[in-house]
Coordinates of C-alpha atoms and ligand atoms in Angstrom, one line a residue:
M1 CA 5.1 -39.0 -59.5
C2 CA 3.8 -42.3 -60.6
G3 CA 4.6 -45.4 -58.6
I4 CA 4.8 -49.1 -59.5
V5 CA 4.6 -52.2 -57.3
G6 CA 4.3 -55.8 -58.4
Y7 CA 4.4 -59.1 -56.5
V8 CA 4.3 -62.8 -57.4
G9 CA 4.7 -65.4 -54.7
V10 CA 2.9 -67.5 -52.1
K11 CA 1.0 -64.7 -50.4
Q12 CA -2.1 -62.8 -51.6
A13 CA -0.9 -60.0 -53.8
A14 CA -3.4 -57.3 -53.4
P15 CA -2.7 -56.3 -49.8
I16 CA 1.0 -56.2 -50.6
L17 CA 0.4 -54.1 -53.6
L18 CA -1.8 -51.6 -51.7
D19 CA 0.7 -51.4 -48.9
G20 CA 3.6 -50.8 -51.3
L21 CA 1.5 -48.1 -53.1
Q22 CA 0.9 -46.5 -49.8
K23 CA 4.6 -46.2 -49.2
L24 CA 4.9 -44.4 -52.6
E25 CA 2.0 -42.0 -51.9
Y26 CA 4.5 -39.3 -51.0
R27 CA 5.6 -39.1 -54.6
G28 CA 2.3 -37.4 -55.6
Y29 CA -0.6 -39.0 -57.6
D30 CA -4.2 -38.5 -58.6
S31 CA -5.5 -42.1 -59.1
A32 CA -4.5 -45.7 -58.5
G33 CA -5.2 -49.2 -59.6
I34 CA -4.2 -52.8 -59.3
A35 CA -4.4 -55.9 -61.5
V36 CA -4.4 -59.2 -59.7
R37 CA -4.7 -62.8 -60.8
D38 CA -4.4 -66.3 -59.3
A39 CA -1.1 -67.9 -60.2
Q40 CA -3.0 -70.7 -61.9
A41 CA -5.9 -68.8 -63.5
E42 CA -6.0 -66.8 -66.7
H43 CA -8.5 -64.3 -65.4
I44 CA -7.0 -61.0 -64.4
E45 CA -9.1 -58.7 -62.2
V46 CA -8.5 -55.0 -62.6
V47 CA -9.7 -52.4 -60.0
K48 CA -9.0 -48.7 -60.4
A49 CA -10.1 -45.5 -58.6
K50 CA -9.7 -41.8 -59.0
G51 CA -8.3 -39.8 -56.1
R52 CA -6.6 -41.1 -53.0
L53 CA -5.5 -44.7 -52.5
K54 CA -8.1 -44.9 -49.7
N55 CA -10.8 -45.1 -52.4
L56 CA -9.1 -48.2 -53.9
M57 CA -8.7 -49.7 -50.4
D58 CA -12.4 -49.2 -49.6
M59 CA -13.4 -50.7 -53.0
T60 CA -11.3 -53.8 -52.4
D61 CA -11.7 -54.2 -48.6
A62 CA -8.0 -53.3 -48.2
G63 CA -7.2 -55.8 -51.0
R64 CA -8.9 -58.8 -49.3
A65 CA -11.7 -58.8 -52.0
V66 CA -9.3 -59.3 -54.9
R67 CA -7.9 -62.8 -54.7
G68 CA -4.7 -63.9 -56.3
S69 CA -1.0 -64.2 -55.7
C70 CA 0.3 -62.4 -58.7
G71 CA -0.3 -58.7 -59.5
I72 CA 0.8 -55.2 -60.4
G73 CA -0.3 -51.9 -58.9
H74 CA 0.2 -48.2 -59.8
T75 CA -0.3 -44.7 -58.5
R76 CA -0.7 -42.3 -61.4
W77 CA 0.2 -38.6 -61.7
A78 CA -1.6 -37.5 -64.9
T79 CA 0.5 -36.4 -67.9
H80 CA -1.5 -37.6 -70.9
G81 CA -5.3 -37.5 -70.3
E82 CA -7.1 -36.1 -67.3
P83 CA -7.0 -37.7 -63.8
S84 CA -9.9 -40.2 -64.0
T85 CA -10.7 -43.8 -63.2
L86 CA -10.6 -44.6 -67.0
N87 CA -7.1 -43.1 -67.4
A88 CA -5.8 -44.8 -64.2
H89 CA -3.4 -47.7 -64.7
P90 CA -3.3 -50.7 -65.2
H91 CA -4.1 -50.5 -68.9
Y92 CA -4.8 -53.5 -71.0
S93 CA -5.5 -54.9 -74.5
R94 CA -8.7 -56.8 -75.5
E95 CA -9.6 -59.6 -73.1
K96 CA -6.7 -58.5 -70.9
R97 CA -4.3 -60.4 -73.1
V98 CA -1.7 -57.9 -71.9
V99 CA -2.0 -55.7 -68.8
V100 CA 0.6 -53.0 -68.0
V101 CA 1.4 -50.4 -65.4
H102 CA 3.8 -47.7 -66.6
N103 CA 5.9 -44.8 -65.2
G104 CA 7.4 -42.3 -67.7
I105 CA 6.3 -40.9 -71.0
I106 CA 6.0 -42.5 -74.4
E107 CA 6.9 -39.7 -76.7
N108 CA 5.9 -41.2 -80.0
Y109 CA 2.6 -42.5 -78.7
Q110 CA 0.5 -40.6 -81.3
E111 CA 2.4 -42.1 -84.2
L112 CA 2.1 -45.6 -82.6
R113 CA -1.5 -45.1 -81.9
A114 CA -2.2 -44.2 -85.5
K115 CA -0.4 -47.4 -86.7
L116 CA -2.2 -49.6 -84.2
T117 CA -5.5 -48.1 -85.1
R118 CA -4.9 -48.9 -88.8
K119 CA -4.2 -52.5 -87.7
G120 CA -7.7 -52.6 -86.1
Y121 CA -6.9 -51.8 -82.5
A122 CA -9.3 -49.6 -80.6
F123 CA -8.2 -47.2 -77.8
E124 CA -10.3 -46.6 -74.8
T125 CA -8.3 -44.0 -72.9
Q126 CA -6.3 -40.9 -73.6
T127 CA -3.1 -42.2 -72.1
D128 CA 0.2 -42.9 -73.8
T129 CA 0.4 -46.1 -71.7
E130 CA -2.4 -47.8 -73.5
T131 CA -0.2 -47.7 -76.6
V132 CA 2.3 -49.9 -74.9
A133 CA -0.3 -52.4 -73.9
L134 CA -1.6 -52.6 -77.4
L135 CA 1.8 -52.7 -79.0
L136 CA 2.8 -55.5 -76.7
D137 CA -0.4 -57.3 -77.7
C138 CA 0.4 -56.9 -81.3
Y139 CA 3.9 -58.3 -81.0
Y140 CA 2.7 -61.1 -78.7
A141 CA 0.2 -62.2 -81.3
E142 CA 3.0 -62.2 -83.9
A143 CA 5.2 -64.3 -81.6
A144 CA 2.4 -66.8 -81.2
E145 CA 2.6 -67.6 -84.9
K146 CA 6.3 -68.4 -84.5
G147 CA 5.8 -71.4 -82.2
L148 CA 7.8 -69.9 -79.4
S149 CA 7.6 -70.9 -75.7
P150 CA 5.6 -68.6 -73.4
R151 CA 8.7 -66.9 -72.1
E152 CA 10.2 -66.4 -75.5
R153 CA 6.9 -64.9 -76.7
A154 CA 6.9 -62.4 -73.9
L155 CA 10.6 -61.5 -74.5
F156 CA 9.9 -61.1 -78.2
A157 CA 7.0 -58.8 -77.6
I158 CA 8.8 -56.7 -74.9
R159 CA 12.0 -56.4 -77.0
N160 CA 10.1 -55.3 -80.1
M161 CA 8.1 -52.8 -78.1
M162 CA 11.3 -51.4 -76.6
I163 CA 12.7 -50.9 -80.0
R164 CA 9.6 -49.1 -81.3
V165 CA 8.9 -46.9 -78.3
R166 CA 10.6 -43.6 -77.8
G167 CA 10.6 -41.9 -74.4
S168 CA 11.0 -43.3 -70.8
Y169 CA 9.4 -46.2 -69.1
A170 CA 9.4 -48.5 -66.1
L171 CA 6.9 -51.2 -66.9
G172 CA 5.2 -54.0 -65.0
I173 CA 3.5 -56.4 -67.4
L174 CA 1.2 -59.4 -67.1
F175 CA 0.3 -61.6 -70.1
G176 CA -3.1 -63.2 -69.9
D177 CA -2.0 -66.7 -70.8
Q178 CA 1.0 -66.8 -68.5
P179 CA -0.4 -67.2 -65.0
G180 CA 2.3 -66.9 -62.3
A181 CA 4.7 -64.8 -64.4
L182 CA 5.4 -61.1 -64.1
Y183 CA 7.5 -59.1 -66.5
A184 CA 9.2 -55.8 -66.1
A185 CA 11.3 -53.5 -68.3
R186 CA 13.0 -50.2 -68.0
K187 CA 14.4 -47.2 -69.8
D188 CA 15.1 -43.9 -68.0
S189 CA 12.6 -44.5 -65.2
P190 CA 13.7 -46.2 -62.0
L191 CA 12.9 -49.9 -61.4
I192 CA 14.0 -52.4 -58.9
V193 CA 13.4 -56.1 -58.4
G194 CA 13.3 -57.6 -54.9
R195 CA 13.5 -61.2 -53.6
C196 CA 11.2 -62.2 -50.8
D197 CA 12.1 -65.1 -48.5
G198 CA 10.4 -67.2 -45.9
E199 CA 6.6 -67.0 -45.7
L200 CA 6.5 -64.2 -48.3
R201 CA 8.5 -66.3 -50.8
G202 CA 8.3 -64.7 -54.2
H203 CA 9.6 -61.7 -56.1
M204 CA 8.6 -58.0 -56.3
I205 CA 9.1 -55.1 -58.6
A206 CA 8.9 -51.5 -57.6
S207 CA 9.7 -48.0 -58.8
D208 CA 11.2 -47.0 -55.5
V209 CA 12.7 -48.7 -52.5
P210 CA 10.2 -47.7 -49.8
A211 CA 7.5 -49.8 -51.6
V212 CA 9.4 -53.1 -50.9
L213 CA 11.0 -52.4 -47.5
N214 CA 8.3 -54.2 -45.5
Y215 CA 9.0 -57.4 -47.6
T216 CA 12.6 -57.5 -48.6
R217 CA 16.0 -55.8 -48.4
S218 CA 17.5 -57.7 -51.2
V219 CA 17.1 -55.9 -54.5
V220 CA 18.5 -55.7 -58.0
Y221 CA 18.6 -52.4 -59.8
I222 CA 17.3 -52.8 -63.3
D223 CA 19.3 -50.8 -65.8
N224 CA 18.2 -49.2 -69.0
L225 CA 17.0 -51.5 -71.7
E226 CA 16.9 -54.5 -69.4
I227 CA 14.0 -56.9 -68.9
A228 CA 13.1 -58.9 -65.9
C229 CA 11.0 -62.1 -65.7
L230 CA 9.7 -63.0 -62.3
T231 CA 7.9 -66.0 -61.0
Q232 CA 7.4 -67.2 -57.4
D233 CA 10.7 -69.1 -57.4
E234 CA 12.7 -67.6 -60.2
L235 CA 14.2 -64.3 -61.3
R236 CA 15.7 -64.0 -64.8
L237 CA 17.2 -60.9 -66.3
Y238 CA 17.7 -60.2 -70.0
N239 CA 19.2 -57.4 -72.1
V240 CA 17.3 -55.9 -75.0
D241 CA 18.7 -58.7 -77.3
C242 CA 17.0 -61.2 -75.0
E243 CA 20.3 -62.6 -73.9
E244 CA 20.2 -63.7 -70.2
I245 CA 22.4 -61.5 -67.9
E246 CA 23.5 -61.8 -64.3
K247 CA 23.3 -59.0 -61.9
P248 CA 24.1 -58.9 -58.2
F249 CA 21.6 -58.3 -55.4
T250 CA 22.2 -55.2 -53.3
E251 CA 21.3 -55.2 -49.6
I252 CA 19.2 -52.1 -48.7
K253 CA 20.6 -50.6 -45.5
W254 CA 17.7 -48.3 -44.7
D255 CA 15.7 -49.1 -41.7
A256 CA 12.0 -49.4 -42.7
A257 CA 11.3 -47.2 -39.7
A258 CA 13.4 -44.4 -41.4
A259 CA 10.6 -44.1 -43.9
E260 CA 7.8 -43.9 -41.2
K261 CA 6.7 -40.9 -39.3
G262 CA 8.1 -42.0 -36.0
G263 CA 5.6 -40.1 -33.8
Y264 CA 5.7 -36.9 -35.7
E265 CA 2.5 -35.5 -37.2
H266 CA 4.0 -35.0 -40.6
F267 CA 7.1 -36.3 -42.4
M268 CA 8.1 -32.7 -43.0
M269 CA 8.5 -32.0 -39.3
K270 CA 10.3 -35.3 -38.8
E271 CA 12.7 -34.5 -41.6
I272 CA 13.2 -30.9 -40.4
S273 CA 14.1 -32.3 -37.0
E274 CA 16.5 -34.9 -38.5
Q275 CA 18.7 -32.2 -40.0
P276 CA 21.3 -32.1 -37.3
R277 CA 21.9 -35.8 -37.7
A278 CA 21.7 -35.7 -41.5
V279 CA 24.2 -32.8 -41.8
R280 CA 26.5 -34.5 -39.3
D281 CA 26.4 -37.8 -41.2
T282 CA 27.2 -36.0 -44.4
L283 CA 30.1 -33.9 -43.0
S284 CA 31.9 -36.0 -40.3
P285 CA 33.1 -39.0 -42.3
R286 CA 34.7 -36.6 -44.8
I287 CA 36.5 -34.3 -42.4
H288 CA 39.6 -36.0 -41.0
E289 CA 41.4 -35.0 -37.9
E290 CA 45.2 -35.4 -37.9
E291 CA 47.2 -36.3 -34.8
D292 CA 48.2 -32.6 -34.3
G293 CA 44.5 -31.7 -34.2
S294 CA 44.4 -30.1 -37.6
R295 CA 41.6 -31.1 -40.0
S296 CA 41.3 -31.7 -43.7
V297 CA 38.6 -32.7 -46.2
D298 CA 38.9 -36.2 -47.6
L299 CA 37.0 -36.8 -50.7
S300 CA 39.0 -39.7 -51.9
E301 CA 35.7 -41.6 -52.4
L302 CA 35.3 -39.5 -55.6
G303 CA 38.3 -41.0 -57.3
L304 CA 39.5 -37.5 -58.3
T305 CA 43.2 -36.7 -57.7
D306 CA 44.4 -33.4 -56.4
D307 CA 45.8 -32.8 -59.9
D308 CA 42.3 -33.4 -61.3
L309 CA 40.9 -30.8 -59.0
R310 CA 43.6 -28.3 -59.7
A311 CA 42.9 -28.7 -63.4
V312 CA 39.3 -27.7 -63.1
S313 CA 38.9 -24.5 -65.1
R314 CA 35.1 -23.9 -64.5
V315 CA 32.4 -25.4 -62.4
T316 CA 28.8 -25.6 -63.6
L317 CA 26.1 -26.5 -61.0
I318 CA 22.8 -27.9 -62.2
G319 CA 19.6 -28.9 -60.5
C320 CA 15.9 -28.4 -60.3
G321 CA 13.8 -26.8 -57.6
S322 CA 15.5 -26.7 -54.2
A323 CA 18.5 -28.5 -55.7
Y324 CA 19.0 -25.5 -58.0
H325 CA 18.8 -23.2 -55.0
V326 CA 21.6 -25.2 -53.4
G327 CA 23.5 -24.6 -56.6
V328 CA 23.0 -20.8 -56.3
V329 CA 24.6 -21.1 -52.8
G330 CA 27.3 -23.4 -54.1
R331 CA 28.3 -20.9 -56.9
A332 CA 28.9 -18.2 -54.3
V333 CA 30.8 -20.4 -51.9
I334 CA 33.0 -22.2 -54.5
E335 CA 33.8 -18.9 -56.3
R336 CA 34.6 -17.0 -53.1
L337 CA 36.8 -19.7 -51.7
S338 CA 38.5 -21.3 -54.7
R339 CA 38.3 -18.5 -57.2
V340 CA 37.3 -21.0 -59.9
P341 CA 34.7 -19.4 -62.2
C342 CA 31.4 -21.0 -61.4
E343 CA 27.9 -20.9 -63.0
V344 CA 24.6 -22.3 -62.0
D345 CA 21.7 -23.3 -64.2
L346 CA 18.3 -24.9 -64.0
A347 CA 18.6 -28.4 -65.5
S348 CA 15.5 -27.8 -67.6
E349 CA 17.1 -24.7 -69.2
F350 CA 20.7 -25.9 -69.4
R351 CA 20.2 -28.3 -72.2
Y352 CA 18.5 -26.0 -74.5
R353 CA 21.1 -23.2 -74.5
D354 CA 23.7 -25.3 -76.3
P355 CA 26.0 -24.8 -73.2
M356 CA 29.6 -24.0 -73.7
L357 CA 31.5 -26.6 -71.9
E358 CA 35.2 -26.3 -71.8
E359 CA 37.5 -29.4 -71.7
N360 CA 38.4 -29.0 -68.0
A361 CA 35.0 -28.0 -66.8
L362 CA 33.5 -29.9 -63.9
V363 CA 29.7 -30.3 -64.0
I364 CA 28.0 -30.9 -60.7
V365 CA 24.5 -32.3 -60.8
I366 CA 22.6 -31.9 -57.6
S367 CA 19.5 -34.1 -56.9
Q368 CA 17.9 -35.7 -53.9
S369 CA 16.1 -38.5 -55.8
G370 CA 18.8 -39.0 -58.5
E371 CA 15.9 -39.5 -60.9
T372 CA 14.8 -36.0 -61.9
A373 CA 14.3 -36.3 -65.7
D374 CA 15.8 -32.9 -66.6
S375 CA 18.8 -33.3 -64.3
L376 CA 19.4 -36.7 -65.7
A377 CA 19.2 -35.4 -69.3
A378 CA 21.5 -32.6 -68.5
L379 CA 24.0 -35.0 -67.0
R380 CA 23.8 -37.2 -70.1
L381 CA 24.4 -34.2 -72.4
C382 CA 27.6 -33.4 -70.4
K383 CA 28.8 -36.9 -70.7
E384 CA 28.2 -36.9 -74.4
R385 CA 30.3 -33.8 -74.6
G386 CA 33.1 -35.6 -72.7
V387 CA 33.0 -33.3 -69.7
R388 CA 33.7 -34.6 -66.2
T389 CA 30.6 -35.0 -64.1
L390 CA 30.0 -35.2 -60.4
A391 CA 26.7 -36.0 -58.8
I392 CA 25.5 -34.9 -55.3
V393 CA 22.7 -37.4 -54.7
N394 CA 20.8 -38.8 -51.8
V395 CA 19.2 -42.0 -53.2
V396 CA 21.9 -44.7 -53.4
G397 CA 21.9 -46.5 -56.7
S398 CA 19.7 -43.9 -58.4
S399 CA 20.2 -43.2 -62.1
I400 CA 22.1 -39.9 -61.7
A401 CA 24.4 -41.6 -59.0
R402 CA 25.2 -44.4 -61.3
E403 CA 25.7 -42.5 -64.5
A404 CA 27.9 -39.6 -63.2
D405 CA 31.6 -40.1 -63.2
A406 CA 31.7 -39.6 -59.5
T407 CA 29.1 -39.4 -56.8
L408 CA 29.2 -37.6 -53.4
Y409 CA 26.3 -39.1 -51.5
T410 CA 24.3 -37.0 -49.0
W411 CA 23.5 -39.1 -46.0
A412 CA 20.0 -37.6 -45.4
G413 CA 18.2 -41.0 -45.3
P414 CA 14.9 -41.4 -47.0
E415 CA 13.1 -38.1 -47.6
I416 CA 9.3 -38.6 -47.9
S417 CA 7.8 -35.2 -47.6
V418 CA 7.4 -33.5 -51.0
A419 CA 8.9 -30.3 -49.8
T420 CA 12.6 -31.0 -49.3
T421 CA 14.3 -30.0 -46.0
K422 CA 17.0 -32.4 -44.9
A423 CA 18.1 -33.3 -48.4
Y424 CA 18.6 -29.5 -49.1
S425 CA 20.7 -29.1 -46.0
T426 CA 22.9 -32.1 -46.7
Q427 CA 23.4 -30.9 -50.3
L428 CA 24.7 -27.6 -48.9
A429 CA 27.0 -29.5 -46.6
A430 CA 28.3 -31.6 -49.5
L431 CA 29.0 -28.4 -51.5
Y432 CA 30.9 -26.8 -48.6
L433 CA 33.1 -29.9 -48.5
L434 CA 33.8 -29.6 -52.2
A435 CA 34.5 -25.9 -52.0
V436 CA 37.0 -26.3 -49.2
K437 CA 38.7 -29.2 -50.9
L438 CA 39.0 -27.4 -54.2
S439 CA 40.3 -24.3 -52.5
S440 CA 42.8 -26.3 -50.4
V441 CA 44.4 -28.1 -53.4
R442 CA 44.5 -24.9 -55.4
G443 CA 46.1 -23.0 -52.6
T444 CA 43.6 -20.2 -52.4
L445 CA 43.0 -20.8 -48.7
D446 CA 45.5 -20.1 -46.0
A447 CA 45.8 -22.8 -43.4
A448 CA 44.2 -20.8 -40.5
R449 CA 41.2 -19.9 -42.6
E450 CA 40.8 -23.5 -43.7
Q451 CA 40.9 -24.8 -40.1
Q452 CA 38.3 -22.1 -39.1
L453 CA 36.0 -23.0 -41.9
L454 CA 36.2 -26.7 -41.0
A455 CA 35.5 -26.0 -37.4
D456 CA 32.5 -23.8 -38.3
M457 CA 31.2 -26.5 -40.6
L458 CA 31.4 -29.1 -37.9
A459 CA 29.5 -26.8 -35.5
L460 CA 26.6 -26.5 -37.9
P461 CA 24.6 -29.6 -36.7
D462 CA 24.6 -28.4 -33.1
Q463 CA 23.7 -24.9 -34.2
I464 CA 20.7 -26.2 -36.2
E465 CA 19.7 -28.1 -33.1
Q466 CA 19.7 -24.8 -31.1
I467 CA 17.5 -23.1 -33.7
L468 CA 15.0 -26.0 -33.6
A469 CA 14.9 -25.8 -29.9
D470 CA 13.2 -22.4 -30.3
K471 CA 10.8 -23.4 -33.0
E472 CA 7.7 -22.3 -31.0
R473 CA 8.5 -18.7 -31.6
V474 CA 8.3 -19.2 -35.4
Q475 CA 5.1 -21.2 -34.8
W476 CA 3.6 -18.3 -33.0
F477 CA 4.5 -15.9 -35.8
A478 CA 3.2 -18.4 -38.4
N479 CA -0.1 -18.7 -36.7
K480 CA -0.4 -14.9 -36.7
M481 CA 0.4 -14.7 -40.4
S482 CA -1.4 -17.7 -41.8
A483 CA -4.0 -15.7 -43.5
C484 CA -1.6 -13.4 -45.5
R485 CA -2.0 -13.3 -49.2
D486 CA 1.4 -12.1 -50.5
V487 CA 4.9 -12.6 -49.1
F488 CA 8.2 -11.3 -50.4
F489 CA 11.5 -12.8 -49.4
I490 CA 14.4 -10.4 -49.9
G491 CA 18.2 -10.5 -49.5
R492 CA 21.5 -9.7 -51.2
G493 CA 24.2 -12.2 -52.2
L494 CA 23.9 -15.4 -50.3
D495 CA 20.8 -14.0 -48.6
Y496 CA 19.1 -13.8 -51.9
A497 CA 19.9 -17.5 -52.4
I498 CA 18.3 -18.3 -49.1
S499 CA 15.3 -16.1 -50.1
L500 CA 14.8 -18.3 -53.1
E501 CA 14.5 -21.4 -51.0
G502 CA 12.3 -19.7 -48.3
S503 CA 9.9 -18.5 -50.9
L504 CA 9.7 -21.9 -52.6
K505 CA 9.1 -23.7 -49.3
L506 CA 6.2 -21.3 -48.5
K507 CA 4.4 -21.4 -51.8
E508 CA 4.8 -25.2 -52.2
I509 CA 3.0 -26.1 -49.0
S510 CA 0.9 -23.1 -48.0
Y511 CA -0.3 -22.1 -51.5
I512 CA 0.4 -18.4 -50.6
H513 CA 1.7 -16.3 -53.3
S514 CA 5.3 -15.5 -52.6
E515 CA 8.3 -14.3 -54.4
A516 CA 12.0 -14.0 -53.8
Y517 CA 13.8 -10.8 -54.8
A518 CA 17.3 -9.6 -54.8
A519 CA 16.8 -6.8 -52.3
G520 CA 18.5 -4.2 -54.6
E521 CA 16.1 -5.1 -57.4
L522 CA 13.0 -4.1 -55.5
K523 CA 13.2 -0.5 -56.6
H524 CA 13.1 -1.5 -60.2
G525 CA 9.5 -2.5 -60.2
T526 CA 8.4 -4.8 -57.4
I527 CA 8.2 -2.2 -54.7
S528 CA 5.0 -1.1 -56.3
L529 CA 3.4 -4.2 -55.0
I530 CA 4.2 -3.3 -51.4
E531 CA 1.2 -2.0 -49.5
D532 CA -0.2 -2.2 -46.0
G533 CA 0.2 -5.5 -44.3
V534 CA 2.2 -7.3 -47.0
L535 CA 4.7 -9.6 -45.3
V536 CA 8.3 -9.1 -46.2
V537 CA 10.9 -11.6 -44.9
A538 CA 14.2 -10.0 -45.0
L539 CA 17.4 -12.0 -44.8
A540 CA 20.4 -10.1 -43.5
T541 CA 23.0 -12.7 -42.5
Q542 CA 25.9 -11.3 -44.5
P543 CA 27.8 -8.7 -42.5
D544 CA 29.2 -6.9 -45.6
L545 CA 25.7 -6.4 -47.0
F546 CA 23.9 -5.9 -43.7
E547 CA 23.4 -2.2 -43.8
K548 CA 22.2 -2.3 -47.4
V549 CA 19.6 -4.9 -46.6
V550 CA 18.4 -2.9 -43.6
S551 CA 18.0 0.1 -45.9
N552 CA 15.9 -1.9 -48.2
M553 CA 13.8 -3.1 -45.2
V554 CA 13.2 0.5 -44.2
E555 CA 12.1 1.3 -47.7
V556 CA 9.4 -1.4 -47.7
R557 CA 8.4 -0.8 -44.1
S558 CA 7.7 2.9 -44.9
R559 CA 5.3 1.7 -47.6
G560 CA 3.3 -0.5 -45.2
A561 CA 5.1 -3.8 -45.2
Y562 CA 5.2 -6.0 -42.1
L563 CA 8.9 -7.1 -41.6
F564 CA 10.2 -10.4 -40.5
G565 CA 14.0 -9.9 -40.1
L566 CA 16.4 -12.9 -40.0
T567 CA 20.0 -12.4 -39.2
L568 CA 23.0 -13.8 -37.2
C569 CA 23.2 -13.2 -33.4
G570 CA 24.9 -9.9 -32.6
Q571 CA 23.5 -8.0 -35.6
Y572 CA 20.9 -6.4 -33.4
A573 CA 20.5 -3.2 -35.6
I574 CA 18.0 -5.2 -37.6
E575 CA 15.5 -4.4 -34.9
D576 CA 15.5 -0.8 -36.2
A577 CA 13.6 -2.0 -39.2
A578 CA 11.9 -5.3 -38.3
N579 CA 8.6 -6.0 -36.6
F580 CA 9.6 -9.5 -35.7
T581 CA 13.2 -10.8 -35.6
V582 CA 14.8 -14.2 -35.5
Y583 CA 18.5 -14.6 -34.8
V584 CA 20.5 -17.7 -35.7
P585 CA 23.9 -18.6 -34.2
R586 CA 27.1 -17.0 -35.6
T587 CA 29.0 -19.0 -38.2
D588 CA 31.2 -18.1 -41.2
P589 CA 28.9 -16.0 -43.4
L590 CA 29.5 -18.4 -46.3
F591 CA 27.7 -21.1 -44.2
A592 CA 24.8 -18.9 -43.0
T593 CA 22.4 -20.5 -45.4
S594 CA 22.5 -23.7 -43.4
L595 CA 21.2 -21.9 -40.4
A596 CA 18.9 -19.2 -41.9
V597 CA 17.0 -21.8 -43.9
I598 CA 15.8 -23.6 -40.8
P599 CA 13.4 -20.8 -39.5
L600 CA 12.1 -20.4 -43.1
Q601 CA 11.3 -24.2 -43.3
L602 CA 9.5 -23.9 -40.0
L603 CA 7.6 -20.8 -41.1
A604 CA 6.3 -22.6 -44.2
Y605 CA 5.5 -25.7 -42.2
Y606 CA 3.6 -24.0 -39.5
I607 CA 1.7 -21.8 -41.9
S608 CA 0.6 -24.9 -43.9
C609 CA -0.5 -26.6 -40.6
A610 CA -2.4 -23.5 -39.5
R611 CA -4.2 -23.4 -42.9
G612 CA -5.1 -27.1 -42.4
L613 CA -3.4 -28.2 -45.6
D614 CA -1.8 -31.5 -46.6
V615 CA 1.7 -30.6 -45.6
D616 CA 3.5 -33.7 -46.9
K617 CA 1.5 -34.0 -50.1
P618 CA 0.8 -30.6 -51.5
R619 CA -1.5 -30.3 -54.4
N620 CA -0.2 -30.7 -58.0
L621 CA 3.4 -31.5 -56.8
A622 CA 5.4 -34.6 -56.9
K623 CA 8.4 -35.7 -54.9
S624 CA 10.4 -37.0 -57.8
V625 CA 9.7 -35.4 -61.2
T626 CA 10.6 -38.2 -63.6
V627 CA 9.1 -36.4 -66.7
E628 CA 10.6 -33.5 -68.5
Ligands
G6P1 C1 10.6 -31.7 -57.0 C2 10.6 -31.6 -55.4 C3 11.6 -30.6 -55.0 C4 13.0 -30.9 -55.5 C5 13.0 -31.0 -57.0 C6 14.2 -31.6 -57.6 O1 10.1 -30.5 -57.4 O2 9.3 -31.3 -54.9 O3 11.7 -30.6 -53.5 O4 13.9 -29.9 -55.1 O5 11.9 -31.9 -57.5 O6 14.3 -32.9 -57.2 P1 15.6 -33.8 -57.0 O7 15.2 -35.1 -56.6 O8 16.3 -33.8 -58.3 O9 16.4 -33.1 -55.9

């Protein structure tokens, strides 16, 4: 979704802003803009363009044509008002007395707009953000009458704006009469401040770490209702009462190269290929080997005692998109192993059903970004109700990670491609660890089975590697099928959960209509859509359901479907029903998702490539959905 970058320092700002925005392109956007000024001059130059960042680069000669060492930049993903140059950020008040970039949504913007109009303000755009610029202008003018210093005036205006505005925001703000100063504020939308040393001397703001990685590793995470004031040499932080606060700098451990393509044509393929490493990094540090060779899961990092885990009476898994699909797998694995009743819900639905949360419930929120608005809101609801929360998150320091009672990080590293792959795989791994741990402390697992499960888990990275080594077969099939119009993914039990993810991957990046169906449900309506040539991807990894799925395959094949069968090595009877078959290595059926999903990721990827689409940045989608 929207991205923010800001810089004030000794260097020219525009090239840094454009480079930072480029690093945020993966989040999805439809227009972009920058506001730059000289640190001594009052004039602020604003340049905006609809469409790709390249348009803005061309207009500004890659930033060289816009001079000045202080500025803010933005990539916009339209929510209020169509994607257009006019609605692109930055937005500003008359004579650019206040210039802002904004991520998030101002919920009461209509009410504020009406009030400001009555005060004589005129609006030029359809955005909610313009309201913030004009509201700041209004309070800034009021502060001027109080004889305050420039910084006090800015803080007065920002604080009052924060009190009046409802909704979410990360803001970068320039005041026309304060050259060399850059302000930022946050509520419910991620924001970091970075310190640049050496020849880059200065400070930066950004909505996301990759935007600053080329310039600094030293960042402060801004929390809700905090304000930052940045100049070339100084960073000051305030709470909403304008009292100065101290916050520590955190060192970003990511390698800048980790967020680059590293020789791959697309981030998605790079990230698919990184899965063995990512799953290994997520599992290995948490599986301890004793001297006698036996293994056990160590989740002491969560700060939960065995008694806490024994007391859990129900587990609720929440997420959006692929993270929700991980939850569907998690429900099956946790219930099967630990016999704790488990439910899964979409974060965007959960809050509105007035969920029944018992005292000893454990709510697990799953999120790659840790910033998904619905998942964050669901987490907050649970916390308000006093229920214990645990987050499975990839982005260190993200809102969900910080607000949950405990966080189990997935060590996937930065995921750039909009369609998630390695984060999904590591989330599964994290849930397997939790399921085994819960079962082990609750005594629902005998020692031999626990050892076998842990051995199977540790074998997953190499098995994923094996599947990837044979990716050309899937590529061949994808090329053959790239013109298809409808695809159905079917399976039972865990295979249905895998179907959900396979279908989502395909539709996200290939724009082919696809649906996931519980195979047993087909007969209740959907089978009427099966006709000659429709592709059906049938998942049959679960031995106890294998024959039933094969029967469903035969049913659709006899109605003209073309069958892609996916199963574990050894279950060769699938060839009786499938036109094309992929086998993945044998593992415990509870972990089959981790292997079966790989060919489905490859299928979606290669079909998207064959159709010549923008694999990493599919239309209308955003990597991190920070609005509800
Ligand atoms: C977007 C992404 C999906 C992701 C979902 C949830 O829709 O495109 O890949 O699964 O958001 O995101 P999260 O960051 O909470 O995992």
